Short mmCIF file of C-alpha atoms and ligand atoms in Angstrom, two decimals:
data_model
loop_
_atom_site.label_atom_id
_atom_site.label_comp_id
_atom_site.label_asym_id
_atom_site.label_seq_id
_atom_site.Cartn_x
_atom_site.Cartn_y
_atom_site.Cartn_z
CA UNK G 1 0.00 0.00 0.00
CA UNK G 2 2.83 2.27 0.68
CA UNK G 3 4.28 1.68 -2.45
CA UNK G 4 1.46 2.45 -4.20
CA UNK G 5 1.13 6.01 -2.91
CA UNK G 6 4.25 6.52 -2.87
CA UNK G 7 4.11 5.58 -6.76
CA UNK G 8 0.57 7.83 -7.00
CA UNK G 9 2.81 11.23 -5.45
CA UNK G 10 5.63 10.74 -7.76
CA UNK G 11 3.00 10.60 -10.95
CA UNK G 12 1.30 13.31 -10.34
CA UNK G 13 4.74 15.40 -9.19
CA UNK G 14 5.76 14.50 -12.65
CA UNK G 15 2.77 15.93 -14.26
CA UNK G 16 3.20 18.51 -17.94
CA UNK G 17 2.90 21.88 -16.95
CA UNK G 18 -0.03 22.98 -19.24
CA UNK G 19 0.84 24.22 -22.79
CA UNK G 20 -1.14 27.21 -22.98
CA UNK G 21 -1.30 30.13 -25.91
CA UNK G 22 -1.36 33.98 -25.08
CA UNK G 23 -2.40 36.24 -28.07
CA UNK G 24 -3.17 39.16 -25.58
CA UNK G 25 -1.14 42.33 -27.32
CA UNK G 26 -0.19 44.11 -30.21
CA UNK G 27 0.50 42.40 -33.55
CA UNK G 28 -0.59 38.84 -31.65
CA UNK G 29 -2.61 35.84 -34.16
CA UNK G 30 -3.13 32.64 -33.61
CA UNK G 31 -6.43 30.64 -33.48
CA UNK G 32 -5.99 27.28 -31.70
CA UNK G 33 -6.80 24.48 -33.71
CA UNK G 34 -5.89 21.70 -31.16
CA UNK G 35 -4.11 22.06 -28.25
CA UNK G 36 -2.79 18.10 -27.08
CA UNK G 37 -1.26 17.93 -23.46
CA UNK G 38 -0.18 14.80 -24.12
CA UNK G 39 1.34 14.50 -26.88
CA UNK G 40 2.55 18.41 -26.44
CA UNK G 41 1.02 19.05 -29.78
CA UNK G 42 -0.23 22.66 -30.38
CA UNK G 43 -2.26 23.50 -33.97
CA UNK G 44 -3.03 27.12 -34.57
CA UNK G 45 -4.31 28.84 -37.79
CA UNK G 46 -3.78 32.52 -37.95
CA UNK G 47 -6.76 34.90 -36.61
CA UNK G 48 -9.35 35.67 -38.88
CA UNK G 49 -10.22 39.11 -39.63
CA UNK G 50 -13.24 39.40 -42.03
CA UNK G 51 -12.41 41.46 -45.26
CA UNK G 52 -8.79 42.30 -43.46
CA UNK G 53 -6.64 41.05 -46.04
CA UNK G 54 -4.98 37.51 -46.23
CA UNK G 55 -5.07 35.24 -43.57
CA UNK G 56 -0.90 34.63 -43.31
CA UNK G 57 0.19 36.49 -40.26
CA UNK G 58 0.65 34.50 -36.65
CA UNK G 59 2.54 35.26 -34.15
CA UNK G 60 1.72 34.11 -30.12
CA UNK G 61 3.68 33.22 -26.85
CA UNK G 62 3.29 29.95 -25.71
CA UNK G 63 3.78 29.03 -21.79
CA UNK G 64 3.68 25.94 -20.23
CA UNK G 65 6.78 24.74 -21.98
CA UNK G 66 8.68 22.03 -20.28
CA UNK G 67 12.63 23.64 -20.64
CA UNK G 68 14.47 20.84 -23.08
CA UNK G 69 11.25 19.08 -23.98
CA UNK G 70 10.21 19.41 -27.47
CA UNK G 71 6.85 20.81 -28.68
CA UNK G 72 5.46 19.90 -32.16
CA UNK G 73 4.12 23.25 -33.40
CA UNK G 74 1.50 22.37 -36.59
CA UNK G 75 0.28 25.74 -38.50
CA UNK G 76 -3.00 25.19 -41.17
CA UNK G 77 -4.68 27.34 -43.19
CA UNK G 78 -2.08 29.40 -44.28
CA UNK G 79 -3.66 31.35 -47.12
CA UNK G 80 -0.49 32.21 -49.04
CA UNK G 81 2.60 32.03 -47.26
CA UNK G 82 3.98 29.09 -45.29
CA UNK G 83 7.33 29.73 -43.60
CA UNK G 84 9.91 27.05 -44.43
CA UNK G 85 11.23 28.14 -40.35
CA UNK G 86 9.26 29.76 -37.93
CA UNK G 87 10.34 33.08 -35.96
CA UNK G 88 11.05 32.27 -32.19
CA UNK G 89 12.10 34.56 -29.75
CA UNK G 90 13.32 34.37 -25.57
CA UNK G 91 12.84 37.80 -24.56
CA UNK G 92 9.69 38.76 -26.95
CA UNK G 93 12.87 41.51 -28.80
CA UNK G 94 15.31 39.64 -30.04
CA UNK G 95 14.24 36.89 -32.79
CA UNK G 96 16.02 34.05 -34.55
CA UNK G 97 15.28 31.38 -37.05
CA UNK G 98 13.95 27.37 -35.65
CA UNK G 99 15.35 24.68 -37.42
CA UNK G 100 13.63 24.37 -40.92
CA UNK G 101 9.80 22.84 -40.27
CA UNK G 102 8.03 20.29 -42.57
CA UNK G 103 6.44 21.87 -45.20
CA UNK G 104 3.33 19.85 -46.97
CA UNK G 105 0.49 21.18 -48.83
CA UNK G 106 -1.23 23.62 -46.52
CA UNK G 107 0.35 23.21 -43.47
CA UNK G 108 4.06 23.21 -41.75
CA UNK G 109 4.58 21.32 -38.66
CA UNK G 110 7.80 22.89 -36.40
CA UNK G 111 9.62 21.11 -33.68
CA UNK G 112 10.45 23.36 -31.39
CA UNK G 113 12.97 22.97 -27.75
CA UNK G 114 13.30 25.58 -25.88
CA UNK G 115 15.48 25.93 -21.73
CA UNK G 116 12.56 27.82 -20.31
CA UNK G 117 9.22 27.62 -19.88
CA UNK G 118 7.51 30.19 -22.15
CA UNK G 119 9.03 31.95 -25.53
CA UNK G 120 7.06 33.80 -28.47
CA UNK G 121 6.59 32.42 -31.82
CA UNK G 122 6.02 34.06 -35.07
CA UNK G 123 5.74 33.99 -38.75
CA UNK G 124 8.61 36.69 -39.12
CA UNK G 125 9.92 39.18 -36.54
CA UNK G 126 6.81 41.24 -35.11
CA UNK G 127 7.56 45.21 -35.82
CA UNK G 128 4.58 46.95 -33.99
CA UNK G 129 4.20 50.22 -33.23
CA UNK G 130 6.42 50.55 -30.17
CA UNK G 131 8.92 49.18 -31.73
CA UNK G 132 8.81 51.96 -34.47
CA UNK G 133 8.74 54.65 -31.61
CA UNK G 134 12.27 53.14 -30.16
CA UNK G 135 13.94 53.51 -33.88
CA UNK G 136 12.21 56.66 -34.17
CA UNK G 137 13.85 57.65 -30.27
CA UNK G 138 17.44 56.58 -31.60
CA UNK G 139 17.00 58.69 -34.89
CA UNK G 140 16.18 61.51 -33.01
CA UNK G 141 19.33 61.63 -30.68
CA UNK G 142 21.17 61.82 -34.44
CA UNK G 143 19.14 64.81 -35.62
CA UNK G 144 16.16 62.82 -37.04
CA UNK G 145 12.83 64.95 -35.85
CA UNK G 146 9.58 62.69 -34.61
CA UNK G 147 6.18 63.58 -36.13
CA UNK G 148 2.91 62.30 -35.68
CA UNK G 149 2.72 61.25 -39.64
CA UNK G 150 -1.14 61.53 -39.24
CA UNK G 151 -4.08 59.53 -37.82
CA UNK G 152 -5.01 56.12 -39.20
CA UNK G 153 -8.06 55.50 -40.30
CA UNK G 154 -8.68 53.22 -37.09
CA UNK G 155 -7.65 56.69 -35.18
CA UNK G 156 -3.76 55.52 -34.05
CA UNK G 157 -1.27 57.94 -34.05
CA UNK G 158 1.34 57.05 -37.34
CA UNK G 159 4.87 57.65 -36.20
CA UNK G 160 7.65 58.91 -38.49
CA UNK G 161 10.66 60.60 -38.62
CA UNK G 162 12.09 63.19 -41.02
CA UNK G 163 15.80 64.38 -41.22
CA UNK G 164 15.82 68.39 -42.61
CA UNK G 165 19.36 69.16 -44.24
CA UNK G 166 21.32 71.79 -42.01
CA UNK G 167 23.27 72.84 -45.02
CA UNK G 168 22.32 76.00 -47.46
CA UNK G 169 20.89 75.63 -50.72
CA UNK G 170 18.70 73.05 -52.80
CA UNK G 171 18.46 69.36 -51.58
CA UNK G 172 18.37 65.97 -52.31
CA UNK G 173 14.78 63.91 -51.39
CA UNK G 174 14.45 60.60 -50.00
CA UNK G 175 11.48 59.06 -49.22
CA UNK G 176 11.22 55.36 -47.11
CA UNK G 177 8.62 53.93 -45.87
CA UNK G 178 7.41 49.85 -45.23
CA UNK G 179 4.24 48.08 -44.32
CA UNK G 180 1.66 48.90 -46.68
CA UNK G 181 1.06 45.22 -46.20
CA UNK G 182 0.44 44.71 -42.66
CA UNK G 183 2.10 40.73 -42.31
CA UNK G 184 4.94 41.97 -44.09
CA UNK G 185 7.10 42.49 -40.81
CA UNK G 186 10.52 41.74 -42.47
CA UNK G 187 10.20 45.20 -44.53
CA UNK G 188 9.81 47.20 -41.72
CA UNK G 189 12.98 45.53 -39.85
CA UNK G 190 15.05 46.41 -43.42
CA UNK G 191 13.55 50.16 -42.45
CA UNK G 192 15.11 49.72 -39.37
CA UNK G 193 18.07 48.89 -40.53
CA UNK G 194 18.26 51.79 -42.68
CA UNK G 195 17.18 53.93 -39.95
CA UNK G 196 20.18 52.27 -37.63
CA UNK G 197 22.99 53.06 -40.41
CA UNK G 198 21.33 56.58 -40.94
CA UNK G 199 22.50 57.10 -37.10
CA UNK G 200 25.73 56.11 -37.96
CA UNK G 201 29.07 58.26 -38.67
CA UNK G 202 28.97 56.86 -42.20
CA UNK G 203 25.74 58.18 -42.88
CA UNK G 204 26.71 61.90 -41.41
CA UNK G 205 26.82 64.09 -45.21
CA UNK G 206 23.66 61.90 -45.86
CA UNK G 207 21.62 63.87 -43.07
CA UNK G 208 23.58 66.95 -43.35
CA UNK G 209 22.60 67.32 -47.49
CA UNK G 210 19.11 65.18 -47.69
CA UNK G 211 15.65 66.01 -46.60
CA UNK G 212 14.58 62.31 -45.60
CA UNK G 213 11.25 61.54 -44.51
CA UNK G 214 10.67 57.57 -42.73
CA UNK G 215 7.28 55.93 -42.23
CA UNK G 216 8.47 52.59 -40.26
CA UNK G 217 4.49 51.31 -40.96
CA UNK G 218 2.02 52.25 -43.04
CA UNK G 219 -0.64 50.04 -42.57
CA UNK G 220 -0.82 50.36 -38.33
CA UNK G 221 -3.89 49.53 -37.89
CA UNK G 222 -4.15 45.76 -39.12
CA UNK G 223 -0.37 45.75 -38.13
CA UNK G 224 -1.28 46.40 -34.26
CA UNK G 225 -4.43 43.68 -34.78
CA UNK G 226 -2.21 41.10 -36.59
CA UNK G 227 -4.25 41.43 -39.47
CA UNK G 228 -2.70 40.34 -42.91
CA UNK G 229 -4.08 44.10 -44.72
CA UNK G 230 -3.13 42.64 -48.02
CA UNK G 231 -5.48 42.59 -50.28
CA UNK G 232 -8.35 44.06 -47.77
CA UNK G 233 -11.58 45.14 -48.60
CA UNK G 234 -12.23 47.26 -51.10
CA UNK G 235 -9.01 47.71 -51.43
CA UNK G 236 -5.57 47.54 -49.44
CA UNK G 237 -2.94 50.47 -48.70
CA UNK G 238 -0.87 49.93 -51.99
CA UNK G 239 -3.78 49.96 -54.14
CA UNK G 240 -4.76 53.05 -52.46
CA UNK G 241 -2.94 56.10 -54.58
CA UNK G 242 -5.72 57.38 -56.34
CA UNK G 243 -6.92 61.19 -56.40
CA UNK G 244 -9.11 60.45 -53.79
CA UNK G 245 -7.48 57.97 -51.14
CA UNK G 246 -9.42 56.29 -48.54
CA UNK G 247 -6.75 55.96 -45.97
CA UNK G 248 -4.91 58.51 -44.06
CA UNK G 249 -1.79 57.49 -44.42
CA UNK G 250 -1.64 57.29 -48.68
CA UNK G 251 -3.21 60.56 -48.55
CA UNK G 252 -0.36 62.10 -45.98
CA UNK G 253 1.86 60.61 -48.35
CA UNK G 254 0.71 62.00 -51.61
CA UNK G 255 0.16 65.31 -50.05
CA UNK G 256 3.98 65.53 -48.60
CA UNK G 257 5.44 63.77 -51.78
CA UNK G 258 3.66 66.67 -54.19
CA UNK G 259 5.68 69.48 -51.92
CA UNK G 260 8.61 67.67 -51.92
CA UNK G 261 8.25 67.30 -55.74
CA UNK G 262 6.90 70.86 -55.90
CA UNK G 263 10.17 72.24 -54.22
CA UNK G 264 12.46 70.17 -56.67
CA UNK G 265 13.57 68.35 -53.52
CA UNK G 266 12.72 64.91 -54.11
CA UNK G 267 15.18 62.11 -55.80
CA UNK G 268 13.92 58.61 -54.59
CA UNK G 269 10.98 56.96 -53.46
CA UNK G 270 11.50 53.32 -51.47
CA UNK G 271 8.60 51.46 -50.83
CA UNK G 272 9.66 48.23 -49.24
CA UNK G 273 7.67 44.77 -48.59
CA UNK G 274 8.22 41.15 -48.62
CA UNK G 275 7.37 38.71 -51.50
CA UNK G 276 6.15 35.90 -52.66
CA UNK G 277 7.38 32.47 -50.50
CA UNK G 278 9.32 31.00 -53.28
CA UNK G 279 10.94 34.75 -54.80
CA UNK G 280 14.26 33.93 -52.59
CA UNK G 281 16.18 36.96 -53.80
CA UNK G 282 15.10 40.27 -53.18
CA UNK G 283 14.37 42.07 -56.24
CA UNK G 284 12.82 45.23 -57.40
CA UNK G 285 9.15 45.84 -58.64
CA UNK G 286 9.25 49.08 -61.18
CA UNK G 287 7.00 51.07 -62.77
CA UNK G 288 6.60 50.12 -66.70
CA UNK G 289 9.00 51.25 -69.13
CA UNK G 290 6.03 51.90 -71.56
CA UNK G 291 4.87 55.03 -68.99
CA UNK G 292 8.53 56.21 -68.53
CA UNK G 293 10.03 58.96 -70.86
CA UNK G 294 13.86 58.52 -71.57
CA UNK G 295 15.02 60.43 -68.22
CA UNK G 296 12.73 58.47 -65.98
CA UNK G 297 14.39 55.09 -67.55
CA UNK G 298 17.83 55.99 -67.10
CA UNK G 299 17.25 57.43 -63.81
CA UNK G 300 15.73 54.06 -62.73
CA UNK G 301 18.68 52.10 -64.66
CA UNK G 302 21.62 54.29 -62.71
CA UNK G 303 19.44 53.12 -59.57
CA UNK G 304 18.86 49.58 -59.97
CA UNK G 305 22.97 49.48 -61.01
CA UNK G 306 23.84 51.38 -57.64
CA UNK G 307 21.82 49.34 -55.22
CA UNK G 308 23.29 46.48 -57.00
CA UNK G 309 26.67 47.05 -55.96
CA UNK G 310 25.60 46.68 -52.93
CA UNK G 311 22.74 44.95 -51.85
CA UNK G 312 23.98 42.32 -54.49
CA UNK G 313 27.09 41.83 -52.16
CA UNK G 314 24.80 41.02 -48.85
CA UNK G 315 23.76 37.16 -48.20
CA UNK G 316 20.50 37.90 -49.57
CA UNK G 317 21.76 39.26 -52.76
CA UNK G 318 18.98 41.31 -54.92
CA UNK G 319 17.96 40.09 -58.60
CA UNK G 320 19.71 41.71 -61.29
CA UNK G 321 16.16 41.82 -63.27
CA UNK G 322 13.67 44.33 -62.13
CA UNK G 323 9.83 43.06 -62.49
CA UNK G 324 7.25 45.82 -63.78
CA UNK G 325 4.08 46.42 -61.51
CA UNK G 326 1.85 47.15 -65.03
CA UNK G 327 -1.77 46.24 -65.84
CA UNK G 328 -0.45 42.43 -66.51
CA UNK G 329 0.45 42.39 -62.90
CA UNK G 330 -2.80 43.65 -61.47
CA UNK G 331 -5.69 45.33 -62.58
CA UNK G 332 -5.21 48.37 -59.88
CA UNK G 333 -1.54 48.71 -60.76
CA UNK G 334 -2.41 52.60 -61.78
CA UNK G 335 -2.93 53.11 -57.94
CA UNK G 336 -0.01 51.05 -56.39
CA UNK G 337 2.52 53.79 -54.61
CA UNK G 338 5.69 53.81 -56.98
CA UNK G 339 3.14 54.08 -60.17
CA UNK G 340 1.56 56.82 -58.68
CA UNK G 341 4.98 58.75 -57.67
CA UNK G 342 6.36 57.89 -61.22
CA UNK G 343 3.43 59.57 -62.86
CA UNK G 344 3.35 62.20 -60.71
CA UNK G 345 6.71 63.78 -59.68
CA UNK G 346 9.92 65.38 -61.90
CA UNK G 347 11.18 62.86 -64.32
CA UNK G 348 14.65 62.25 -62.47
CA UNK G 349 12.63 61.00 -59.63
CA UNK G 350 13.08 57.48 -59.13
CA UNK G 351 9.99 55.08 -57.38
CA UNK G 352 10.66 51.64 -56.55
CA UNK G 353 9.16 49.01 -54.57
CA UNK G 354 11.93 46.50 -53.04
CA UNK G 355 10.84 42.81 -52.20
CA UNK G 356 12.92 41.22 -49.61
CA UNK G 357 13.12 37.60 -49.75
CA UNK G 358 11.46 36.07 -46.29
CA UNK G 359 11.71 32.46 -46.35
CA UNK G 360 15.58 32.13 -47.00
CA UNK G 361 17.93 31.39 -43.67
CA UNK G 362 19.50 34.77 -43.87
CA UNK G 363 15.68 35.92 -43.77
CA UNK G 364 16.25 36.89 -39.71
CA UNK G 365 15.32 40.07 -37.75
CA UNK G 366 19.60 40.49 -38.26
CA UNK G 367 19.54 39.47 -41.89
CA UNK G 368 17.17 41.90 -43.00
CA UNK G 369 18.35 45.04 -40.63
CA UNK G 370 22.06 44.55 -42.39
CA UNK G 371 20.30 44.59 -45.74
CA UNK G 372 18.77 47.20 -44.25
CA UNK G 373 22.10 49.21 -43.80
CA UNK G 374 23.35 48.36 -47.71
CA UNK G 375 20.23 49.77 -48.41
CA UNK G 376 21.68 52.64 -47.35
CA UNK G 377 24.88 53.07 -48.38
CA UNK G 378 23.12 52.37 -52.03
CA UNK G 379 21.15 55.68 -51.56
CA UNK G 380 24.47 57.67 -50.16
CA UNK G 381 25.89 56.47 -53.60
CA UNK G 382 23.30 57.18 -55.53
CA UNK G 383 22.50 60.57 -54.25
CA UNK G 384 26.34 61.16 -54.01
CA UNK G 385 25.97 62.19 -58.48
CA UNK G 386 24.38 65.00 -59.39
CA UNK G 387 21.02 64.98 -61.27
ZN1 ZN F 401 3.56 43.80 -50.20
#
């Protein structure tokens, strides 16, 4: 009888601590599928948000890990884009690649370890809106200037930075901004790592002689919900640059872009996102050479060289094609940003949308903020010739 007790104490000391799934704050999607104790088996499917764009954007903490234990992560209904390796993270700030999951039609299933008993897993590297504040807080001890870049539509406040030259005279333009498409979180960490090499000695002549205007995220309000936003009802932020757009942050945009234009300080125009799963080098979307004139085609050609000689050199290398964004590509391609900028500012401005790969290995919150920094030393040498 005293064995048996003894036997009954030790069982139930021995017990799982429950697996359990938090989705309680900013940027957070997961719906649980199944949630196995035994087997330590959790199956989530990312939130649904009615007429919010795609369904591919997930990103929870789990707790009730047992530290060296494995747990079999399964994700479903992925409407587009199934991550080959899924984003984990210790600290919820710094975020690294698991091993590569098994990928079969529909679904990935991750085995994941961790030494503690909680950690925060993702589709890619959440960038909310906090973290935009903090790069936006280290830009401004290098001269960068915060603004309130307007209201979104769901009434958050849009945060952005702009850098006004201190020398005399004329300047140069630059425009960056990421996140029209909310689950695209790898474009706003290359932002970021533009923003970081921007604070950097190397980058000094670059503030001194450019007026630079950053938009970390566009899209904050489906960003915040962990929404996809991509291709939301009626239409999402990069089908948005019409005459008449219907969210805030296009028409802040269009209305700063025109008096940058206006004032024959604007050069370049960066509109960055993440692609398609299997595009596994970054590459550039352009506007048509059918709607360019002569000047607007060899401005975009001296661009595309530049940034080669650079972002070409970094792990994730960048296509030496460009793709065009024209009606083939998608029926509202008149209102997608870089169109709208091409057809809309001097002729040696240049627009371009940059895809960065996501679901290579050098695809990390690291990997893209280095890209990030060729990015720009790419502008520094392109803005370093005269128009
Ligand atoms: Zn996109």
């Amino acid at each position: 009888m005293k064995s048996v007790l003894l036997c009954f104490v030790f069982s139930v000391a021995t017990l799982h601590a429950e697996l359990a799934i938090d989705t309680n704050f900013p940027g957070g999607s997961a719906k649980v599928e199944m949630l196995d104790q035994t087997t330590r088996t959790v199956s989530i499917t990312p939130a649904p948000h009615k007429d919010l764009g795609w369904d591919c954007w997930w990103n929870f903490k789990l707790t009730g890990i047992e530290s060296g234990k494995p747990v079999t992560l399964v994700v479903t209904g992925m409407s587009f884009a199934i991550a080959d390796r899924a984003t984990i993270s210790l600290d919820g700030r710094t975020w690294r690649h698991s091993a590569p999951g098994k990928v079969e039609k529909g679904k990935v299933t991750y085995s994941l370890t961790f030494e503690q008993d909680h950690a925060w897993i993702a589709w890619g590297p959440p960038f909310q809106i906090t973290d935009a504040e903090a790069l936006i807080a280290k830009a401004v001890q290098h001269g960068g200037k915060a603004f309130e870049f307007c209201k979104s539509n769901g009434g958050r406040s849009v945060p952005a930075v702009r850098f006004d030259p201190t020398t005399p005279g004329k300047h140069r333009g630059l425009w960056v901004h990421a996140r029209q498409h909310a689950w695209e979180s790898g474009s706003s960490w290359v932002c970021s790592g533009f923003v970081n090499w921007l604070c950097s000695d190397d980058a000094k002549t670059l503030r001194e002689t450019t007026r630079i205007i950053i938009v970390p995220i566009m899209d904050v309000d489906n960003v915040e919900i962990g929404a996809g936003g991509k291709d939301q009802v009626p239409h999402d932020h990069n089908r948005d640059w019409m005459d008449k757009p219907l969210y805030a942050a296009v028409r802040t945009a269009q209305a700063m872009i025109t008096e940058m234009n206006a004032a024959n300080e604007f050069d370049l125009f960066i509109d960055l996102h993440n692609p398609a799963p299997r595009d596994l080098k970054p590459f550039f979307f352009v506007s048509p050479a059918s709607i360019m004139n002569a000047t607007q085609n060899a401005s975009l050609k001296r661009w595309v060289e530049t940034a080669q000689g650079f972002l070409g050199k970094h792990p994730l290398g960048l296509e030496t094609k460009t793709r065009e964004s024209g009606s083939s590509y998608h029926p509202l391609w008149k209102q997608i940003s870089k169109n709208w900028v091409t057809d809309h500012c001097q002729d040696h401005v240049v627009a371009v949308t940059l895809e960065t790969a996501w679901n290579t290995p050098n695809s990390t919150q690291s990997g893209y903020q280095t890209y990030g920094a060729e990015l720009g030393k790419a502008i520094t040498a392109y803005l370093s010739v005269k128009r």
